[in-house]
């Protein structure tokens, strides 16, 4: 059986847009982990962070990762912080073909300039927040064996690269 594809990477690296394109092309279902969390929690991501705190959000996230066990034929867009828990990375690499999307802080800032839905970037200067969060997480993203630099690439071009390496592995 073919594996699903799981996209990880910092906020604004294009996981959701690329995931939807891949799902359409490969005829697989698309799952956005954040959407599942919102559905289960019955509130938005900013509301979870504000009312319950980040640690509760991370528990929701961990539970969704556990529930992906046994899911095949899915394209999954994870939340940017999923790599903070090493158990998530271990489990996700077992569940599917793991790909990390990367981008420079400048690209991320351009893509998220008008975004208001990411609580971790909501307070203070957005560029500073992106730079400092990315600095603390860079080693976790770098540890994923398959990384794709998305700067200057359209979501379709990123999907092309992932599709090529996925099909190469499954040919
Ligand atoms: C987060 C990324 C978000 C979302 C939450 C926390 C993070 O997902 O899960 O706001 O810690 O990087 P996206 O990467 O889809 O923006």
CSV table of C-alpha atoms and ligand atoms in Angstrom, one decimal:
chain,number,residue,atom,x,y,z
A,1,UNK,CA,0.0,0.0,0.0
A,2,UNK,CA,1.2,3.5,-0.8
A,3,UNK,CA,2.2,5.7,2.1
A,4,UNK,CA,0.5,9.0,2.9
A,5,UNK,CA,2.5,12.3,2.8
A,6,UNK,CA,3.0,14.3,5.9
A,7,UNK,CA,4.1,17.9,5.7
A,8,UNK,CA,5.9,19.6,8.5
A,9,UNK,CA,7.6,23.0,8.7
A,10,UNK,CA,7.3,26.4,10.3
A,11,UNK,CA,4.2,28.6,9.9
A,12,UNK,CA,4.0,30.1,6.5
A,13,UNK,CA,6.1,27.5,4.7
A,14,UNK,CA,3.0,26.5,2.6
A,15,UNK,CA,2.0,23.1,4.2
A,16,UNK,CA,-1.7,23.6,3.7
A,17,UNK,CA,-1.6,25.0,0.1
A,18,UNK,CA,0.9,22.4,-1.0
A,19,UNK,CA,-0.9,19.6,0.8
A,20,UNK,CA,-4.2,20.5,-0.9
A,21,UNK,CA,-2.5,20.4,-4.3
A,22,UNK,CA,-0.9,17.1,-3.7
A,23,UNK,CA,-4.1,15.5,-2.4
A,24,UNK,CA,-5.9,16.6,-5.6
A,25,UNK,CA,-3.1,15.3,-7.9
A,26,UNK,CA,-2.6,12.0,-6.1
A,27,UNK,CA,-6.3,11.4,-5.4
A,28,UNK,CA,-5.8,11.2,-1.7
A,29,UNK,CA,-7.7,12.8,1.1
A,30,UNK,CA,-6.4,16.0,2.8
A,31,UNK,CA,-6.2,16.5,6.5
A,32,UNK,CA,-5.2,19.7,8.2
A,33,UNK,CA,-4.3,18.9,11.8
A,34,UNK,CA,-5.2,22.4,13.0
A,35,UNK,CA,-8.7,22.0,11.5
A,36,UNK,CA,-9.1,18.7,13.3
A,37,UNK,CA,-8.0,20.3,16.6
A,38,UNK,CA,-10.5,23.2,16.1
A,39,UNK,CA,-13.3,20.7,15.4
A,40,UNK,CA,-12.5,18.6,18.4
A,41,UNK,CA,-11.9,21.5,20.8
A,42,UNK,CA,-15.0,23.4,19.5
A,43,UNK,CA,-13.0,26.6,19.5
A,44,UNK,CA,-10.4,28.4,17.3
A,45,UNK,CA,-6.7,28.1,17.7
A,46,UNK,CA,-6.3,31.6,19.1
A,47,UNK,CA,-9.1,30.8,21.6
A,48,UNK,CA,-7.4,27.6,22.7
A,49,UNK,CA,-4.1,29.4,23.3
A,50,UNK,CA,-5.8,32.3,25.1
A,51,UNK,CA,-8.2,30.3,27.3
A,52,UNK,CA,-6.4,27.1,27.9
A,53,UNK,CA,-2.7,27.9,27.1
A,54,UNK,CA,-0.1,26.5,24.7
A,55,UNK,CA,0.4,23.3,26.7
A,56,UNK,CA,-3.2,22.3,26.3
A,57,UNK,CA,-3.0,23.0,22.6
A,58,UNK,CA,0.1,20.7,22.4
A,59,UNK,CA,-1.9,17.9,24.1
A,60,UNK,CA,-4.6,18.3,21.4
A,61,UNK,CA,-1.9,18.1,18.8
A,62,UNK,CA,-0.3,15.0,20.3
A,63,UNK,CA,-3.7,13.3,20.4
A,64,UNK,CA,-4.3,14.0,16.7
A,65,UNK,CA,-0.8,12.6,15.8
A,66,UNK,CA,-1.7,9.4,17.7
A,67,UNK,CA,-5.0,9.1,15.9
A,68,UNK,CA,-3.2,9.3,12.5
A,69,UNK,CA,-1.8,5.9,13.2
A,70,UNK,CA,-3.1,3.5,10.6
A,71,UNK,CA,-4.2,6.3,8.3
A,72,UNK,CA,-3.0,5.6,4.8
A,73,UNK,CA,-3.6,7.5,1.6
A,74,UNK,CA,-3.8,10.8,3.4
A,75,UNK,CA,-2.0,14.0,2.8
A,76,UNK,CA,-1.5,15.7,6.2
A,77,UNK,CA,-0.6,19.3,6.9
A,78,UNK,CA,0.7,19.5,10.5
A,79,UNK,CA,0.9,22.6,12.7
A,80,UNK,CA,4.4,24.3,12.7
A,81,UNK,CA,5.0,23.3,16.3
A,82,UNK,CA,4.4,19.6,15.9
A,83,UNK,CA,8.2,19.0,15.9
A,84,UNK,CA,8.6,20.3,19.4
A,85,UNK,CA,7.6,16.9,20.7
A,86,UNK,CA,10.1,14.3,19.5
A,87,UNK,CA,7.5,11.6,20.0
A,88,UNK,CA,5.4,13.3,17.3
A,89,UNK,CA,8.3,13.3,14.8
A,90,UNK,CA,9.0,9.7,15.5
A,91,UNK,CA,5.4,8.7,15.1
A,92,UNK,CA,4.8,10.9,12.0
A,93,UNK,CA,7.8,9.4,10.2
A,94,UNK,CA,6.2,6.0,10.8
A,95,UNK,CA,2.8,7.1,9.6
A,96,UNK,CA,3.9,8.4,6.2
A,97,UNK,CA,6.4,10.0,3.9
A,98,UNK,CA,7.6,12.9,5.9
A,99,UNK,CA,8.6,16.2,4.2
A,100,UNK,CA,9.7,19.4,5.8
A,101,UNK,CA,9.1,22.7,4.1
A,102,UNK,CA,11.4,25.5,4.9
A,103,UNK,CA,11.6,29.2,4.2
A,104,UNK,CA,13.6,32.2,5.3
A,105,UNK,CA,12.2,34.6,7.9
A,106,UNK,CA,11.8,37.2,5.2
A,107,UNK,CA,9.6,34.9,3.0
A,108,UNK,CA,7.6,33.8,6.1
A,109,UNK,CA,7.0,37.5,7.0
A,110,UNK,CA,5.9,38.3,3.5
A,111,UNK,CA,3.4,35.3,3.5
A,112,UNK,CA,2.0,36.0,7.0
A,113,UNK,CA,2.1,39.8,7.0
A,114,UNK,CA,-1.7,40.2,7.2
A,115,UNK,CA,-2.3,37.0,9.1
A,116,UNK,CA,-4.1,37.3,12.5
A,117,UNK,CA,-4.8,33.6,13.2
A,118,UNK,CA,-1.4,32.6,14.7
A,119,UNK,CA,-1.3,33.3,18.4
A,120,UNK,CA,2.5,32.8,18.6
A,121,UNK,CA,3.0,35.7,16.2
A,122,UNK,CA,0.3,37.9,17.5
A,123,UNK,CA,2.2,39.8,20.2
A,124,UNK,CA,5.1,42.1,19.6
A,125,UNK,CA,6.9,42.7,16.4
A,126,UNK,CA,6.0,39.9,13.9
A,127,UNK,CA,9.4,39.8,12.3
A,128,UNK,CA,11.2,39.5,15.7
A,129,UNK,CA,8.8,36.7,16.7
A,130,UNK,CA,9.4,34.8,13.5
A,131,UNK,CA,13.2,35.1,13.8
A,132,UNK,CA,13.3,34.1,17.5
A,133,UNK,CA,10.9,31.2,17.2
A,134,UNK,CA,12.6,29.9,14.1
A,135,UNK,CA,16.0,30.1,15.8
A,136,UNK,CA,14.8,27.9,18.7
A,137,UNK,CA,13.2,25.4,16.3
A,138,UNK,CA,15.6,25.3,13.4
A,139,UNK,CA,17.5,22.3,14.6
A,140,UNK,CA,14.2,20.3,14.8
A,141,UNK,CA,13.2,21.1,11.2
A,142,UNK,CA,16.8,20.4,10.0
A,143,UNK,CA,16.7,17.0,11.6
A,144,UNK,CA,14.0,15.9,9.1
A,145,UNK,CA,15.8,14.0,6.3
A,146,UNK,CA,13.7,15.4,3.4
A,147,UNK,CA,13.6,19.2,3.4
A,148,UNK,CA,12.4,21.5,0.6
A,149,UNK,CA,13.3,25.2,0.4
A,150,UNK,CA,10.2,27.0,-0.7
A,151,UNK,CA,11.6,30.6,-1.1
A,152,UNK,CA,10.6,32.0,-4.4
A,153,UNK,CA,8.6,28.8,-5.4
A,154,UNK,CA,4.9,28.6,-6.0
A,155,UNK,CA,2.9,26.0,-4.1
A,156,UNK,CA,2.6,24.0,-7.4
A,157,UNK,CA,6.4,24.0,-7.9
A,158,UNK,CA,6.9,22.7,-4.3
A,159,UNK,CA,4.2,20.1,-4.9
A,160,UNK,CA,6.1,19.1,-8.1
A,161,UNK,CA,9.3,18.4,-6.1
A,162,UNK,CA,7.5,16.4,-3.4
A,163,UNK,CA,5.5,14.4,-6.0
A,164,UNK,CA,8.7,13.5,-7.9
A,165,UNK,CA,10.5,12.2,-4.8
A,166,UNK,CA,7.4,10.4,-3.5
A,167,UNK,CA,6.9,8.7,-6.9
A,168,UNK,CA,10.5,7.9,-7.2
A,169,UNK,CA,10.3,6.1,-3.8
A,170,UNK,CA,7.2,4.2,-4.8
A,171,UNK,CA,8.1,3.3,-8.4
B,1,LIG,C1,1.9,26.8,15.5
B,1,LIG,C2,1.6,26.7,14.2
B,1,LIG,C3,0.2,26.8,13.7
B,1,LIG,C4,-0.8,26.3,14.8
B,1,LIG,C5,-0.5,27.0,16.0
B,1,LIG,C6,0.9,26.8,16.6
B,1,LIG,C7,3.3,26.7,15.9
B,1,LIG,O1,0.0,26.0,12.5
B,1,LIG,O2,-0.7,24.9,14.9
B,1,LIG,O3,-0.8,28.4,15.8
B,1,LIG,O4,3.6,26.4,17.1
B,1,LIG,O5,4.2,26.9,15.0
B,1,LIG,P1,0.6,26.5,11.0
B,1,LIG,O6,2.0,26.0,10.9
B,1,LIG,O7,-0.3,25.7,10.1
B,1,LIG,O8,0.5,27.9,11.0
